Amino acid sequence: MKMEDKGKKGKTFGLGSEPVVGSLAPAKKKEYRITNRLQEGQRPIYAVAFNFLDSRYLNVFVTVGGNRITVYQCLEGGVIAVLQSYVDEDDEAFFAVSWACSDEGSPFIVAGGSKGIIRVIDAGRESIYRSFIGHGNAINEVRTQTLKPSLVISASRDESLRLWNTQTGICILIFAGAGGHRNEILSVDFHPSDIYRICSCGMDTTVKIWSIKDFWTYVEKSFTWTDLPSKFPTKFVQHPVYSASVHVNYVDCTRWLGDFILSKSVDDEIMLWEPKVKDEITGTGAVDVLQKYPIPECDIWFIKFSCDFHFNIATVGNRAGQIYVWELQSCPPILATKLSHPQSNSPIRQTATSFDGSTILSCTEDGTIWRWDDVSNSST
């Protein structure tokens, strides 16, 4: 998935002072050691995610690669136990996965990939719960609304986002059209405390913020709808409330940090910035870039970072198989540590950081899962 060269585009310039750039000299404030590596197969593993939704399953994670979805548990002493495995009978290649939750509290796994179909698996009952058909092309990311964990949003190559109700199978809203993305959408995220706000980014170099406040009645209606899901009056949302070209190249991962945004481009860096709306009508945005977190050798697209639950650290891999662990609560940015191993040299497509940041997982292009554990406070 090597990115072609793209010409520099016009950029929305920031306000105020210059951003603070983090030093690549590791502070060595944390020490992680490899405690396990697991060869899942020959096909790339594109996504890995811990379950932050249910305190019973904080050490459970899921991976997707090829036509396989696998559920694991991190145990003491570096042990990784396989709990469940699902194989899609079609020639699917999964790219994205997220945890969701049924009304009764059963853990759901929501996965999508090259076919544009979203599979919802009831992991509590070990069965396929639903399949969502609607996207016209591959799905690059799926995220869950943690404040209402039966809602998920998908980002697609078809240049649209779709908001789904996993409980009822309804596609509630489609974010696309006049003000939408003009190329593949690579990443999407729900605001952690404002239930109405969503940010998205993609190959068109823009980051957009969408509001579902004016469409919340559709969300509520999706929970009580008794007719066929296909008869639901799905609403198109054509205009974001904010849009800006923060980067000059593909933007393949974005996450909210409070009201600020972390976004990563293929220009070897993550940026922390504040969105400021300049024009309420068009949503044209100014960008105040606060900090930059360099990630060397991270110039291919589809490499995604992850954070612990409290956003103390962000972990991100690169095409050389190394992991950079950046502190998020410090200014200037502090590189807590850099993780590398002689045999880890395949591109890391995604990391998963555990609830408290004590375990970091990486999934790679060569089908391997690596487990790193924090031994900073350990006597070993």
mmCIF file of C-alpha atoms in Angstrom:
data_model
loop_
_atom_site.group_PDB
_atom_site.id
_atom_site.type_symbol
_atom_site.label_atom_id
_atom_site.label_comp_id
_atom_site.label_asym_id
_atom_site.label_seq_id
_atom_site.Cartn_x
_atom_site.Cartn_y
_atom_site.Cartn_z
ATOM 1 C CA MET A 1 0.000 0.000 0.000
ATOM 2 C CA LYS A 2 2.741 2.426 -0.991
ATOM 3 C CA MET A 3 1.598 5.964 -1.527
ATOM 4 C CA GLU A 4 2.227 7.709 -4.825
ATOM 5 C CA ASP A 5 3.861 11.133 -4.749
ATOM 6 C CA LYS A 6 1.378 13.930 -4.468
ATOM 7 C CA GLY A 7 1.937 17.574 -5.273
ATOM 8 C CA LYS A 8 1.862 20.082 -2.459
ATOM 9 C CA LYS A 9 -1.545 21.687 -2.014
ATOM 10 C CA GLY A 10 -2.615 25.016 -0.600
ATOM 11 C CA LYS A 11 -2.616 24.888 3.179
ATOM 12 C CA THR A 12 -4.803 26.534 5.777
ATOM 13 C CA PHE A 13 -2.295 28.492 7.837
ATOM 14 C CA GLY A 14 -2.356 28.518 11.602
ATOM 15 C CA LEU A 15 -2.701 31.261 14.132
ATOM 16 C CA GLY A 16 -0.339 32.514 16.772
ATOM 17 C CA SER A 17 3.052 31.049 17.572
ATOM 18 C CA GLU A 18 5.018 28.285 15.889
ATOM 19 C CA PRO A 19 4.181 24.699 16.909
ATOM 20 C CA VAL A 20 6.467 22.952 19.383
ATOM 21 C CA VAL A 21 8.268 20.001 17.780
ATOM 22 C CA GLY A 22 9.165 17.020 19.941
ATOM 23 C CA SER A 23 12.739 15.758 20.163
ATOM 24 C CA LEU A 24 13.492 12.262 18.868
ATOM 25 C CA ALA A 25 15.886 11.629 21.760
ATOM 26 C CA PRO A 26 14.006 9.086 23.922
ATOM 27 C CA ALA A 27 13.562 10.254 27.512
ATOM 28 C CA LYS A 28 13.567 6.570 28.568
ATOM 29 C CA LYS A 29 10.889 7.377 31.140
ATOM 30 C CA LYS A 30 9.259 4.051 30.356
ATOM 31 C CA GLU A 31 10.745 0.699 29.579
ATOM 32 C CA TYR A 32 8.837 -1.893 27.583
ATOM 33 C CA ARG A 33 10.013 -5.402 26.769
ATOM 34 C CA ILE A 34 8.749 -7.874 24.195
ATOM 35 C CA THR A 35 6.899 -10.604 26.036
ATOM 36 C CA ASN A 36 5.325 -12.382 23.068
ATOM 37 C CA ARG A 37 5.156 -12.555 19.306
ATOM 38 C CA LEU A 38 2.540 -14.519 17.488
ATOM 39 C CA GLN A 39 2.491 -15.390 13.805
ATOM 40 C CA GLU A 40 -1.189 -15.309 12.882
ATOM 41 C CA GLY A 41 -0.743 -16.215 9.221
ATOM 42 C CA GLN A 42 0.813 -14.991 6.008
ATOM 43 C CA ARG A 43 -1.684 -12.217 5.275
ATOM 44 C CA PRO A 44 -1.254 -8.672 6.613
ATOM 45 C CA ILE A 45 -3.017 -7.780 9.868
ATOM 46 C CA TYR A 46 -4.438 -4.320 9.331
ATOM 47 C CA ALA A 47 -6.161 -3.584 12.615
ATOM 48 C CA VAL A 48 -5.966 -4.432 16.312
ATOM 49 C CA ALA A 49 -8.096 -3.059 19.160
ATOM 50 C CA PHE A 50 -8.475 -3.541 22.903
ATOM 51 C CA ASN A 51 -11.990 -3.506 24.381
ATOM 52 C CA PHE A 52 -12.315 -0.301 26.458
ATOM 53 C CA LEU A 53 -16.115 -0.531 26.717
ATOM 54 C CA ASP A 54 -16.455 -3.246 29.359
ATOM 55 C CA SER A 55 -14.334 -3.490 32.496
ATOM 56 C CA ARG A 56 -14.695 -7.300 32.389
ATOM 57 C CA TYR A 57 -12.809 -7.460 29.093
ATOM 58 C CA LEU A 58 -10.119 -4.770 29.305
ATOM 59 C CA ASN A 59 -7.394 -7.342 28.535
ATOM 60 C CA VAL A 60 -9.286 -8.738 25.508
ATOM 61 C CA PHE A 61 -8.321 -7.595 22.014
ATOM 62 C CA VAL A 62 -9.342 -8.350 18.442
ATOM 63 C CA THR A 63 -7.365 -8.431 15.198
ATOM 64 C CA VAL A 64 -8.430 -8.501 11.563
ATOM 65 C CA GLY A 65 -6.390 -9.676 8.602
ATOM 66 C CA GLY A 66 -7.368 -11.338 5.355
ATOM 67 C CA ASN A 67 -10.775 -12.963 5.804
ATOM 68 C CA ARG A 68 -10.182 -13.663 9.517
ATOM 69 C CA ILE A 69 -11.325 -11.975 12.746
ATOM 70 C CA THR A 70 -9.573 -13.266 15.870
ATOM 71 C CA VAL A 71 -10.245 -12.539 19.545
ATOM 72 C CA TYR A 72 -7.426 -12.872 22.090
ATOM 73 C CA GLN A 73 -6.796 -12.280 25.763
ATOM 74 C CA CYS A 74 -3.606 -10.861 27.272
ATOM 75 C CA LEU A 75 -2.697 -12.909 30.335
ATOM 76 C CA GLU A 76 0.076 -12.587 32.924
ATOM 77 C CA GLY A 77 3.637 -13.354 31.919
ATOM 78 C CA GLY A 78 3.187 -12.250 28.322
ATOM 79 C CA VAL A 79 0.749 -15.043 27.489
ATOM 80 C CA ILE A 80 -1.696 -14.411 24.620
ATOM 81 C CA ALA A 81 -4.654 -16.799 24.605
ATOM 82 C CA VAL A 82 -6.874 -17.285 21.553
ATOM 83 C CA LEU A 83 -10.548 -17.014 22.566
ATOM 84 C CA GLN A 84 -12.452 -16.995 19.274
ATOM 85 C CA SER A 85 -11.831 -16.963 15.551
ATOM 86 C CA TYR A 86 -14.207 -16.131 12.698
ATOM 87 C CA VAL A 87 -13.541 -16.744 9.017
ATOM 88 C CA ASP A 88 -15.514 -14.912 6.347
ATOM 89 C CA GLU A 89 -16.476 -17.410 3.651
ATOM 90 C CA ASP A 90 -16.237 -14.764 0.957
ATOM 91 C CA ASP A 91 -12.847 -13.625 -0.286
ATOM 92 C CA GLU A 92 -12.876 -10.706 2.144
ATOM 93 C CA ALA A 93 -9.879 -8.677 3.241
ATOM 94 C CA PHE A 94 -10.700 -6.938 6.525
ATOM 95 C CA PHE A 95 -9.064 -3.544 7.134
ATOM 96 C CA ALA A 96 -10.930 -2.215 10.175
ATOM 97 C CA VAL A 97 -12.372 -3.378 13.482
ATOM 98 C CA SER A 98 -13.979 -1.880 16.588
ATOM 99 C CA TRP A 99 -15.710 -3.061 19.751
ATOM 100 C CA ALA A 100 -19.358 -2.175 20.319
ATOM 101 C CA CYS A 101 -22.022 -3.302 22.746
ATOM 102 C CA SER A 102 -25.589 -4.603 22.648
ATOM 103 C CA ASP A 103 -28.335 -3.140 24.820
ATOM 104 C CA GLU A 104 -27.962 -6.160 27.108
ATOM 105 C CA GLY A 105 -24.219 -5.585 27.450
ATOM 106 C CA SER A 106 -22.989 -8.348 25.175
ATOM 107 C CA PRO A 107 -19.692 -7.457 23.450
ATOM 108 C CA PHE A 108 -20.018 -6.861 19.705
ATOM 109 C CA ILE A 109 -17.189 -6.879 17.175
ATOM 110 C CA VAL A 110 -17.734 -4.656 14.148
ATOM 111 C CA ALA A 111 -15.444 -5.274 11.169
ATOM 112 C CA GLY A 112 -15.241 -4.096 7.570
ATOM 113 C CA GLY A 113 -12.920 -4.337 4.613
ATOM 114 C CA SER A 114 -12.498 -4.614 0.863
ATOM 115 C CA LYS A 115 -16.050 -5.731 0.117
ATOM 116 C CA GLY A 116 -17.654 -2.725 1.787
ATOM 117 C CA ILE A 117 -19.793 -5.008 3.989
ATOM 118 C CA ILE A 118 -19.802 -4.494 7.755
ATOM 119 C CA ARG A 119 -19.991 -7.649 9.868
ATOM 120 C CA VAL A 120 -21.359 -7.368 13.393
ATOM 121 C CA ILE A 121 -20.401 -10.348 15.555
ATOM 122 C CA ASP A 122 -21.972 -11.043 18.933
ATOM 123 C CA ALA A 123 -18.841 -12.273 20.724
ATOM 124 C CA GLY A 124 -20.887 -13.106 23.834
ATOM 125 C CA ARG A 125 -22.954 -15.614 21.871
ATOM 126 C CA GLU A 126 -20.220 -16.436 19.357
ATOM 127 C CA SER A 127 -22.415 -15.765 16.347
ATOM 128 C CA ILE A 128 -22.836 -13.349 13.444
ATOM 129 C CA TYR A 129 -25.408 -10.817 14.566
ATOM 130 C CA ARG A 130 -25.866 -8.627 11.492
ATOM 131 C CA SER A 131 -24.324 -7.632 8.175
ATOM 132 C CA PHE A 132 -24.606 -4.056 6.955
ATOM 133 C CA ILE A 133 -24.623 -3.446 3.216
ATOM 134 C CA GLY A 134 -24.557 0.122 1.925
ATOM 135 C CA HIS A 135 -21.050 1.312 1.193
ATOM 136 C CA GLY A 136 -20.063 1.258 -2.470
ATOM 137 C CA ASN A 137 -16.429 0.435 -1.803
ATOM 138 C CA ALA A 138 -13.910 -0.719 0.819
ATOM 139 C CA ILE A 139 -14.162 0.274 4.480
ATOM 140 C CA ASN A 140 -10.996 1.842 5.926
ATOM 141 C CA GLU A 141 -12.065 2.408 9.531
ATOM 142 C CA VAL A 142 -14.863 1.672 11.995
ATOM 143 C CA ARG A 143 -15.274 3.563 15.284
ATOM 144 C CA THR A 144 -17.727 3.257 18.186
ATOM 145 C CA GLN A 145 -19.571 6.036 20.021
ATOM 146 C CA THR A 146 -18.412 5.218 23.552
ATOM 147 C CA LEU A 147 -21.217 7.318 25.100
ATOM 148 C CA LYS A 148 -23.765 5.196 23.179
ATOM 149 C CA PRO A 149 -21.860 2.033 22.253
ATOM 150 C CA SER A 150 -24.490 0.541 19.954
ATOM 151 C CA LEU A 151 -23.702 3.359 17.482
ATOM 152 C CA VAL A 152 -20.782 2.915 15.093
ATOM 153 C CA ILE A 153 -19.485 4.962 12.184
ATOM 154 C CA SER A 154 -17.661 3.663 9.121
ATOM 155 C CA ALA A 155 -15.247 5.500 6.798
ATOM 156 C CA SER A 156 -15.001 4.317 3.221
ATOM 157 C CA ARG A 157 -13.150 4.490 -0.041
ATOM 158 C CA ASP A 158 -16.497 5.571 -1.533
ATOM 159 C CA GLU A 159 -15.872 9.055 0.008
ATOM 160 C CA SER A 160 -18.668 8.698 2.584
ATOM 161 C CA LEU A 161 -19.138 8.095 6.294
ATOM 162 C CA ARG A 162 -22.127 6.094 7.516
ATOM 163 C CA LEU A 163 -23.607 6.094 11.019
ATOM 164 C CA TRP A 164 -25.153 2.744 11.979
ATOM 165 C CA ASN A 165 -27.242 1.388 14.831
ATOM 166 C CA THR A 166 -25.797 -2.084 15.505
ATOM 167 C CA GLN A 167 -28.794 -3.020 17.647
ATOM 168 C CA THR A 168 -31.442 -2.424 14.976
ATOM 169 C CA GLY A 169 -29.348 -2.710 11.804
ATOM 170 C CA ILE A 170 -30.260 0.764 10.581
ATOM 171 C CA CYS A 171 -28.099 3.136 8.549
ATOM 172 C CA ILE A 172 -29.077 6.413 10.238
ATOM 173 C CA LEU A 173 -26.980 9.066 8.488
ATOM 174 C CA ILE A 174 -24.699 9.302 5.447
ATOM 175 C CA PHE A 175 -22.051 12.039 5.492
ATOM 176 C CA ALA A 176 -21.231 12.816 1.851
ATOM 177 C CA GLY A 177 -22.038 15.240 -0.915
ATOM 178 C CA ALA A 178 -21.388 18.895 -1.603
ATOM 179 C CA GLY A 179 -19.139 19.594 1.385
ATOM 180 C CA GLY A 180 -17.870 16.046 1.811
ATOM 181 C CA HIS A 181 -14.515 14.395 1.178
ATOM 182 C CA ARG A 182 -13.201 14.278 -2.375
ATOM 183 C CA ASN A 183 -11.214 11.064 -2.076
ATOM 184 C CA GLU A 184 -10.988 7.989 0.154
ATOM 185 C CA ILE A 185 -11.844 8.626 3.807
ATOM 186 C CA LEU A 186 -9.153 6.899 5.834
ATOM 187 C CA SER A 187 -10.100 7.648 9.438
ATOM 188 C CA VAL A 188 -12.965 8.864 11.624
ATOM 189 C CA ASP A 189 -13.520 9.456 15.336
ATOM 190 C CA PHE A 190 -16.313 10.388 17.746
ATOM 191 C CA HIS A 191 -15.698 13.244 20.180
ATOM 192 C CA PRO A 192 -15.117 11.726 23.671
ATOM 193 C CA SER A 193 -17.653 13.920 25.509
ATOM 194 C CA ASP A 194 -19.711 15.809 22.903
ATOM 195 C CA ILE A 195 -22.040 13.136 21.546
ATOM 196 C CA TYR A 196 -22.849 15.227 18.463
ATOM 197 C CA ARG A 197 -19.355 15.793 17.035
ATOM 198 C CA ILE A 198 -17.371 13.627 14.629
ATOM 199 C CA CYS A 199 -14.072 14.261 12.845
ATOM 200 C CA SER A 200 -12.860 12.566 9.656
ATOM 201 C CA CYS A 201 -9.826 12.719 7.375
ATOM 202 C CA GLY A 202 -8.548 11.187 4.194
ATOM 203 C CA MET A 203 -6.652 11.246 0.951
ATOM 204 C CA ASP A 204 -7.960 14.703 0.011
ATOM 205 C CA THR A 205 -5.615 16.046 2.767
ATOM 206 C CA THR A 206 -8.521 17.588 4.708
ATOM 207 C CA VAL A 207 -9.798 17.051 8.225
ATOM 208 C CA LYS A 208 -13.529 17.717 8.590
ATOM 209 C CA ILE A 209 -15.736 18.071 11.661
ATOM 210 C CA TRP A 210 -19.379 17.048 11.354
ATOM 211 C CA SER A 211 -22.269 17.758 13.702
ATOM 212 C CA ILE A 212 -25.231 15.433 14.145
ATOM 213 C CA LYS A 213 -27.020 17.759 16.561
ATOM 214 C CA ASP A 214 -29.639 18.783 13.980
ATOM 215 C CA PHE A 215 -30.205 15.124 13.041
ATOM 216 C CA TRP A 216 -30.398 13.636 16.536
ATOM 217 C CA THR A 217 -34.106 12.815 16.098
ATOM 218 C CA TYR A 218 -33.027 10.308 13.412
ATOM 219 C CA VAL A 219 -30.652 8.675 15.897
ATOM 220 C CA GLU A 220 -33.440 8.381 18.473
ATOM 221 C CA LYS A 221 -35.857 7.054 15.866
ATOM 222 C CA SER A 222 -33.358 4.309 14.913
ATOM 223 C CA PHE A 223 -33.740 2.727 18.369
ATOM 224 C CA THR A 224 -37.543 2.456 18.174
ATOM 225 C CA TRP A 225 -37.918 1.639 14.456
ATOM 226 C CA THR A 226 -40.018 -1.514 13.994
ATOM 227 C CA ASP A 227 -40.263 -1.664 10.185
ATOM 228 C CA LEU A 228 -37.550 -3.099 7.930
ATOM 229 C CA PRO A 229 -34.173 -1.333 8.323
ATOM 230 C CA SER A 230 -34.193 -0.670 4.548
ATOM 231 C CA LYS A 231 -37.334 1.457 4.967
ATOM 232 C CA PHE A 232 -35.741 3.811 7.495
ATOM 233 C CA PRO A 233 -35.574 7.432 6.228
ATOM 234 C CA THR A 234 -31.764 7.601 6.164
ATOM 235 C CA LYS A 235 -30.658 11.230 6.020
ATOM 236 C CA PHE A 236 -27.786 12.698 3.969
ATOM 237 C CA VAL A 237 -25.547 15.178 5.775
ATOM 238 C CA GLN A 238 -23.789 17.130 3.022
ATOM 239 C CA HIS A 239 -21.971 19.874 4.892
ATOM 240 C CA PRO A 240 -19.435 19.616 7.706
ATOM 241 C CA VAL A 241 -19.262 22.402 10.302
ATOM 242 C CA TYR A 242 -15.488 22.648 9.809
ATOM 243 C CA SER A 243 -13.031 21.765 7.063
ATOM 244 C CA ALA A 244 -9.322 22.506 6.729
ATOM 245 C CA SER A 245 -6.199 21.195 5.018
ATOM 246 C CA VAL A 246 -4.056 20.725 8.086
ATOM 247 C CA HIS A 247 -1.517 18.576 6.257
ATOM 248 C CA VAL A 248 -0.254 18.700 2.673
ATOM 249 C CA ASN A 249 -0.532 14.973 2.095
ATOM 250 C CA TYR A 250 -2.778 11.975 2.858
ATOM 251 C CA VAL A 251 -4.168 12.061 6.414
ATOM 252 C CA ASP A 252 -4.670 8.461 7.524
ATOM 253 C CA CYS A 253 -5.480 8.656 11.243
ATOM 254 C CA THR A 254 -7.309 11.175 13.416
ATOM 255 C CA ARG A 255 -8.375 11.164 17.068
ATOM 256 C CA TRP A 256 -9.892 13.779 19.364
ATOM 257 C CA LEU A 257 -7.819 14.868 22.359
ATOM 258 C CA GLY A 258 -10.475 16.731 24.308
ATOM 259 C CA ASP A 259 -11.532 19.541 21.934
ATOM 260 C CA PHE A 260 -8.151 19.384 20.172
ATOM 261 C CA ILE A 261 -7.390 16.998 17.324
ATOM 262 C CA LEU A 262 -4.485 14.619 16.782
ATOM 263 C CA SER A 263 -3.985 13.838 13.108
ATOM 264 C CA LYS A 264 -1.294 11.843 11.335
ATOM 265 C CA SER A 265 -0.202 12.247 7.744
ATOM 266 C CA VAL A 266 2.272 10.335 5.604
ATOM 267 C CA ASP A 267 4.716 13.209 6.162
ATOM 268 C CA ASP A 268 6.303 11.369 9.107
ATOM 269 C CA GLU A 269 4.439 13.202 11.869
ATOM 270 C CA ILE A 270 1.401 13.456 14.122
ATOM 271 C CA MET A 271 0.130 16.976 14.771
ATOM 272 C CA LEU A 272 -1.870 18.276 17.723
ATOM 273 C CA TRP A 273 -3.982 21.254 16.727
ATOM 274 C CA GLU A 274 -7.015 23.306 17.602
ATOM 275 C CA PRO A 275 -9.760 23.739 15.003
ATOM 276 C CA LYS A 276 -11.092 27.299 14.747
ATOM 277 C CA VAL A 277 -14.066 28.030 12.505
ATOM 278 C CA LYS A 278 -13.495 31.129 10.356
ATOM 279 C CA ASP A 279 -16.713 31.045 8.332
ATOM 280 C CA GLU A 280 -19.872 29.575 9.919
ATOM 281 C CA ILE A 281 -21.625 29.297 6.524
ATOM 282 C CA THR A 282 -18.965 27.355 4.630
ATOM 283 C CA GLY A 283 -17.218 25.728 7.607
ATOM 284 C CA THR A 284 -13.857 27.031 6.348
ATOM 285 C CA GLY A 285 -11.418 26.551 9.165
ATOM 286 C CA ALA A 286 -8.280 28.045 10.596
ATOM 287 C CA VAL A 287 -5.772 25.737 12.189
ATOM 288 C CA ASP A 288 -3.729 26.476 15.294
ATOM 289 C CA VAL A 289 -1.015 23.798 15.336
ATOM 290 C CA LEU A 290 0.180 23.355 18.912
ATOM 291 C CA GLN A 291 2.620 20.443 18.832
ATOM 292 C CA LYS A 292 4.261 18.061 16.393
ATOM 293 C CA TYR A 293 5.310 14.487 17.127
ATOM 294 C CA PRO A 294 7.843 13.237 14.543
ATOM 295 C CA ILE A 295 7.695 9.585 13.428
ATOM 296 C CA PRO A 296 10.625 8.683 11.161
ATOM 297 C CA GLU A 297 10.084 6.219 8.293
ATOM 298 C CA CYS A 298 6.321 6.631 8.446
ATOM 299 C CA ASP A 299 5.779 7.738 4.855
ATOM 300 C CA ILE A 300 3.441 4.996 3.639
ATOM 301 C CA TRP A 301 -0.282 5.354 4.140
ATOM 302 C CA PHE A 302 -2.510 3.236 6.391
ATOM 303 C CA ILE A 303 -0.424 3.311 9.552
ATOM 304 C CA LYS A 304 -2.642 4.145 12.544
ATOM 305 C CA PHE A 305 -1.748 5.240 16.044
ATOM 306 C CA SER A 306 -3.538 4.396 19.306
ATOM 307 C CA CYS A 307 -3.829 5.844 22.802
ATOM 308 C CA ASP A 308 -4.472 4.479 26.272
ATOM 309 C CA PHE A 309 -7.884 5.208 27.798
ATOM 310 C CA HIS A 310 -6.757 8.376 29.600
ATOM 311 C CA PHE A 311 -4.713 9.689 26.641
ATOM 312 C CA ASN A 312 -1.436 9.726 28.532
ATOM 313 C CA ILE A 313 0.470 8.202 25.611
ATOM 314 C CA ALA A 314 0.130 7.743 21.865
ATOM 315 C CA THR A 315 1.870 4.766 20.268
ATOM 316 C CA VAL A 316 2.546 4.500 16.548
ATOM 317 C CA GLY A 317 4.508 2.122 14.370
ATOM 318 C CA ASN A 318 6.384 2.769 11.144
ATOM 319 C CA ARG A 319 7.334 0.931 7.967
ATOM 320 C CA ALA A 320 10.563 -0.311 9.586
ATOM 321 C CA GLY A 321 8.739 -2.201 12.374
ATOM 322 C CA GLN A 322 9.611 0.278 15.152
ATOM 323 C CA ILE A 323 7.172 1.829 17.660
ATOM 324 C CA TYR A 324 7.334 5.406 18.968
ATOM 325 C CA VAL A 325 5.710 6.079 22.346
ATOM 326 C CA TRP A 326 4.890 9.787 22.750
ATOM 327 C CA GLU A 327 3.672 11.414 25.945
ATOM 328 C CA LEU A 328 0.505 13.387 25.203
ATOM 329 C CA GLN A 329 0.266 15.394 28.440
ATOM 330 C CA SER A 330 3.607 17.163 28.133
ATOM 331 C CA CYS A 331 4.776 20.330 26.422
ATOM 332 C CA PRO A 332 7.122 20.217 24.636
ATOM 333 C CA PRO A 333 6.316 16.663 23.474
ATOM 334 C CA ILE A 334 8.372 13.960 25.151
ATOM 335 C CA LEU A 335 9.285 10.728 23.392
ATOM 336 C CA ALA A 336 8.877 8.331 26.325
ATOM 337 C CA THR A 337 10.645 5.511 24.487
ATOM 338 C CA LYS A 338 11.276 3.937 21.105
ATOM 339 C CA LEU A 339 10.672 0.205 20.749
ATOM 340 C CA SER A 340 12.546 -1.958 18.271
ATOM 341 C CA HIS A 341 13.586 -5.560 17.810
ATOM 342 C CA PRO A 342 15.956 -7.023 15.177
ATOM 343 C CA GLN A 343 13.232 -9.349 13.887
ATOM 344 C CA SER A 344 10.504 -6.704 13.812
ATOM 345 C CA ASN A 345 11.142 -5.120 10.418
ATOM 346 C CA SER A 346 7.768 -5.342 8.668
ATOM 347 C CA PRO A 347 5.477 -2.273 8.430
ATOM 348 C CA ILE A 348 3.285 -1.883 11.528
ATOM 349 C CA ARG A 349 -0.239 -1.140 10.319
ATOM 350 C CA GLN A 350 -1.735 -0.352 13.710
ATOM 351 C CA THR A 351 -0.925 -0.405 17.392
ATOM 352 C CA ALA A 352 -3.286 -1.062 20.296
ATOM 353 C CA THR A 353 -2.480 0.503 23.655
ATOM 354 C CA SER A 354 -4.068 -1.129 26.692
ATOM 355 C CA PHE A 355 -6.438 0.694 29.067
ATOM 356 C CA ASP A 356 -3.664 1.800 31.438
ATOM 357 C CA GLY A 357 -0.868 1.908 28.851
ATOM 358 C CA SER A 358 0.986 -1.043 30.368
ATOM 359 C CA THR A 359 0.754 -3.213 27.229
ATOM 360 C CA ILE A 360 1.343 -2.202 23.609
ATOM 361 C CA LEU A 361 0.384 -4.473 20.747
ATOM 362 C CA SER A 362 1.390 -4.047 17.133
ATOM 363 C CA CYS A 363 0.067 -5.827 14.058
ATOM 364 C CA THR A 364 2.207 -6.062 10.978
ATOM 365 C CA GLU A 365 2.233 -6.472 7.232
ATOM 366 C CA ASP A 366 3.790 -9.958 7.605
ATOM 367 C CA GLY A 367 0.906 -11.248 9.755
ATOM 368 C CA THR A 368 2.594 -11.009 13.168
ATOM 369 C CA ILE A 369 1.289 -9.678 16.499
ATOM 370 C CA TRP A 370 3.943 -8.294 18.849
ATOM 371 C CA ARG A 371 3.303 -7.748 22.567
ATOM 372 C CA TRP A 372 5.325 -5.250 24.597
ATOM 373 C CA ASP A 373 4.845 -4.911 28.378
ATOM 374 C CA ASP A 374 5.858 -2.011 30.613
ATOM 375 C CA VAL A 375 8.601 -3.185 32.957
ATOM 376 C CA SER A 376 9.540 0.299 34.257
ATOM 377 C CA ASN A 377 8.257 -0.458 37.736
ATOM 378 C CA SER A 378 9.104 -4.128 37.667
ATOM 379 C CA SER A 379 12.016 -5.806 39.408
ATOM 380 C CA THR A 380 12.648 -8.100 36.426
#
